[in-house]
Amino acid sequence: MLFRSTPIYLENNYRVFQAGLHSADVEAHLECLNLRHWQEGSKKVLDAGCGVGEVTKYFASKHPDAEFVGLNISSEQIKEAEKNKPDNVSFEISSYENMPFEDETFDFIYFYQSIGYRPLLKTLEEAKRVLKPGGKILISDMCSVEDPDPQQTRWIQYVQDIWHYMCYPVWYHVEAAHFFDFKIIDVNKNLNPILEFDSWSNLVDNGLGEFHNCQVPFSPIKVAEFLYQKI
């Protein structure tokens, strides 16, 4: 569903495919991601659900000694991502559940609001397979609010049905990490107070909401982050 709405994102100069940004200025947002999330010493990096490759290419420009792979199921988005890519970047078309990589390939894997498109357990299982021992996984994603009131519960279900995206609660992410014996380094349960949502609201008003045929309040959803390490 999402990749067919790609032109709406691009026409609105919204190239990162994330609901909440650290800044309405995409360049400033990308710099904040780099400062907060980059794992020093990473030499082989996977952007899982790379969209049109904006984060992939930005990180690659900041870390020219590392090799980056952007993974996405959408050929349309990959075609856009291929434009002006640095020499240390390549892109692959595939699903998280069947990644076209050898075991223990990557030092660092990150999912920026992309992991909800596929079942979490299967995705983490495959991510663990392609991650080197000691490698890290960073997940920044929309999560449902714990213990919502009944109306919010209905809205969360509506979002998931219309957007074809699972907003897993924080506790489920943590339990899934425990299931696969990841070491949990950090969990930020709610980044909403420090994120900028006005750009997202404008995007929804300028075609994205109409594309999905919905109007949804933001209150039941929060952006959370998780950093794990493969033991």
XYZ file of C-alpha atoms in Angstrom:
231
model
C 0.000 0.000 0.000
C 2.649 2.543 1.077
C 4.794 2.392 -2.042
C 1.817 3.434 -4.207
C 1.589 6.613 -2.144
C 5.276 7.446 -2.728
C 4.496 10.323 -5.154
C 2.427 12.037 -2.435
C 5.390 11.944 -0.053
C 7.810 13.214 -2.672
C 5.522 15.990 -3.947
C 5.351 17.278 -0.380
C 9.157 17.078 0.007
C 8.742 14.424 2.706
C 11.446 11.932 1.813
C 12.031 10.075 5.069
C 8.737 8.154 5.481
C 8.490 8.839 9.220
C 5.509 10.253 11.098
C 7.459 12.190 13.732
C 10.589 14.171 12.887
C 13.230 15.708 15.121
C 12.947 18.808 12.948
C 10.708 20.016 10.145
C 13.993 20.643 8.306
C 14.769 17.180 6.903
C 18.519 17.865 6.855
C 18.449 18.746 10.556
C 16.347 15.648 11.237
C 18.880 13.419 9.487
C 21.763 14.975 11.395
C 19.922 14.306 14.662
C 19.441 10.650 13.675
C 23.143 10.385 12.928
C 24.175 11.966 16.223
C 21.760 9.899 18.305
C 21.832 6.519 16.596
C 25.083 5.910 14.767
C 26.984 2.945 16.238
C 30.711 3.619 16.145
C 32.831 0.933 14.514
C 30.094 -0.210 12.147
C 31.528 -1.218 8.779
C 28.613 -3.065 7.169
C 25.218 -1.453 7.720
C 21.657 -2.372 6.699
C 18.865 0.188 6.342
C 15.864 -2.152 6.607
C 12.871 -0.513 4.957
C 14.940 2.264 3.419
C 12.140 4.032 1.549
C 13.697 6.247 -1.104
C 17.104 5.952 0.542
C 17.357 9.372 2.145
C 18.699 8.112 5.477
C 20.903 5.504 3.788
C 22.623 8.073 1.615
C 22.956 10.617 4.410
C 24.582 8.129 6.771
C 26.837 6.938 3.927
C 28.013 10.497 3.294
C 28.859 10.888 6.991
C 30.631 7.527 7.243
C 32.480 6.962 3.952
C 34.530 4.080 5.386
C 31.390 1.998 5.988
C 29.396 0.018 3.413
C 25.613 0.524 3.377
C 22.774 -1.582 1.969
C 19.221 -0.281 1.679
C 16.494 -2.950 1.658
C 12.945 -2.349 0.459
C 10.112 -4.365 -1.081
C 9.059 -1.479 -3.359
C 10.758 -1.332 -6.756
C 9.368 2.208 -7.204
C 11.081 3.441 -4.069
C 14.321 1.649 -4.910
C 14.304 3.267 -8.357
C 14.094 6.660 -6.661
C 16.757 5.678 -4.113
C 19.225 4.726 -6.842
C 19.442 8.353 -7.978
C 22.706 10.056 -6.930
C 23.708 7.307 -4.541
C 27.242 7.366 -3.061
C 29.758 4.688 -4.042
C 29.462 3.012 -0.642
C 25.705 2.359 -1.023
C 23.780 -0.422 -2.750
C 20.062 -1.220 -2.744
C 18.178 -4.525 -2.713
C 14.527 -5.381 -3.360
C 13.327 -7.975 -0.865
C 11.210 -8.670 2.216
C 12.468 -8.677 5.805
C 11.338 -12.290 6.103
C 13.694 -13.520 3.404
C 16.698 -11.210 3.282
C 19.120 -11.882 0.410
C 22.201 -11.837 2.662
C 24.552 -14.412 4.139
C 24.535 -15.187 7.843
C 26.396 -12.692 10.055
C 26.784 -10.017 7.374
C 26.038 -6.760 9.207
C 27.447 -4.853 12.167
C 24.443 -2.543 12.457
C 20.817 -2.819 11.276
C 18.268 -0.055 11.697
C 14.512 0.096 11.106
C 13.093 3.618 10.866
C 9.310 3.239 11.132
C 9.393 0.214 8.859
C 9.339 -2.872 11.057
C 5.538 -2.813 11.432
C 4.990 -3.884 7.825
C 5.895 -7.492 8.614
C 5.392 -9.790 11.640
C 7.782 -8.673 14.363
C 8.976 -12.125 15.475
C 9.774 -13.298 11.959
C 11.520 -10.015 11.180
C 13.698 -10.147 14.294
C 14.542 -13.790 13.610
C 15.810 -12.917 10.141
C 17.576 -9.782 11.378
C 19.380 -11.843 14.017
C 20.506 -14.297 11.328
C 22.194 -11.626 9.207
C 23.642 -9.723 12.181
C 27.198 -10.409 13.356
C 27.804 -11.407 16.977
C 28.085 -8.163 18.924
C 26.178 -6.319 16.195
C 23.337 -3.960 17.031
C 19.740 -3.365 15.931
C 18.088 0.057 16.243
C 14.294 0.270 15.946
C 12.469 3.596 15.862
C 8.787 2.994 15.325
C 5.184 3.945 15.998
C 3.855 2.007 18.988
C 0.362 1.802 20.381
C -0.318 3.368 23.764
C -0.511 0.875 26.621
C -3.915 0.579 28.324
C -5.757 2.934 25.944
C -9.399 3.719 26.554
C -11.912 1.809 24.363
C -12.223 4.584 21.796
C -8.444 4.759 21.383
C -8.306 0.991 20.978
C -10.740 1.262 18.069
C -8.639 4.028 16.498
C -5.471 1.946 16.785
C -7.207 -0.968 15.069
C -8.475 1.433 12.391
C -4.968 2.774 11.720
C -3.592 -0.748 11.412
C -6.363 -1.839 9.039
C -6.215 1.239 6.795
C -2.444 1.752 6.739
C -1.590 -1.963 6.743
C 0.888 -1.311 9.540
C 1.187 -2.886 12.972
C 1.769 -0.419 15.813
C 3.111 -2.908 18.338
C 3.087 -1.843 22.018
C 6.422 -1.252 23.719
C 6.079 -4.328 25.933
C 5.730 -6.553 22.852
C 8.947 -5.176 21.346
C 10.776 -5.842 24.609
C 9.374 -9.353 25.014
C 10.303 -10.173 21.403
C 13.874 -9.031 22.067
C 14.036 -11.265 25.134
C 12.674 -14.189 23.106
C 15.631 -13.968 20.711
C 18.144 -13.422 23.517
C 19.115 -9.928 22.418
C 20.842 -7.790 25.002
C 18.621 -4.732 25.504
C 20.895 -1.692 25.585
C 18.315 1.082 25.586
C 14.548 1.645 25.407
C 12.948 5.068 24.947
C 9.231 4.481 25.471
C 7.814 7.742 24.147
C 9.557 10.338 21.979
C 6.392 12.274 21.101
C 7.195 15.234 23.398
C 10.396 16.013 21.476
C 9.204 15.244 17.935
C 7.744 17.540 15.299
C 4.413 16.328 13.878
C 3.273 19.441 11.980
C 4.974 18.324 8.767
C 3.234 14.965 9.022
C -0.137 16.666 9.560
C 0.439 18.801 6.460
C 1.361 15.702 4.465
C -1.824 13.938 5.548
C -3.872 17.015 4.627
C -2.212 17.226 1.204
C -3.095 13.829 -0.178
C -1.913 11.103 2.147
C -5.079 11.027 4.229
C -7.200 11.056 1.099
C -5.102 8.243 -0.379
C -5.854 6.080 2.650
C -9.417 7.397 2.922
C -9.100 8.153 6.620
C -8.816 10.849 9.247
C -7.158 9.594 12.410
C -6.161 11.373 15.642
C -2.520 11.025 16.688
C -3.073 10.521 20.427
C -3.196 6.681 20.553
C 0.185 6.357 18.808
C 3.631 7.178 20.164
C 7.104 6.859 18.654
C 9.435 4.657 20.687
C 13.033 3.484 20.170
C 14.849 0.277 20.995
C 18.547 -0.609 20.769
C 19.532 -4.298 20.972
C 22.779 -6.207 20.688
C 23.284 -9.761 19.455
C 25.178 -11.696 22.089
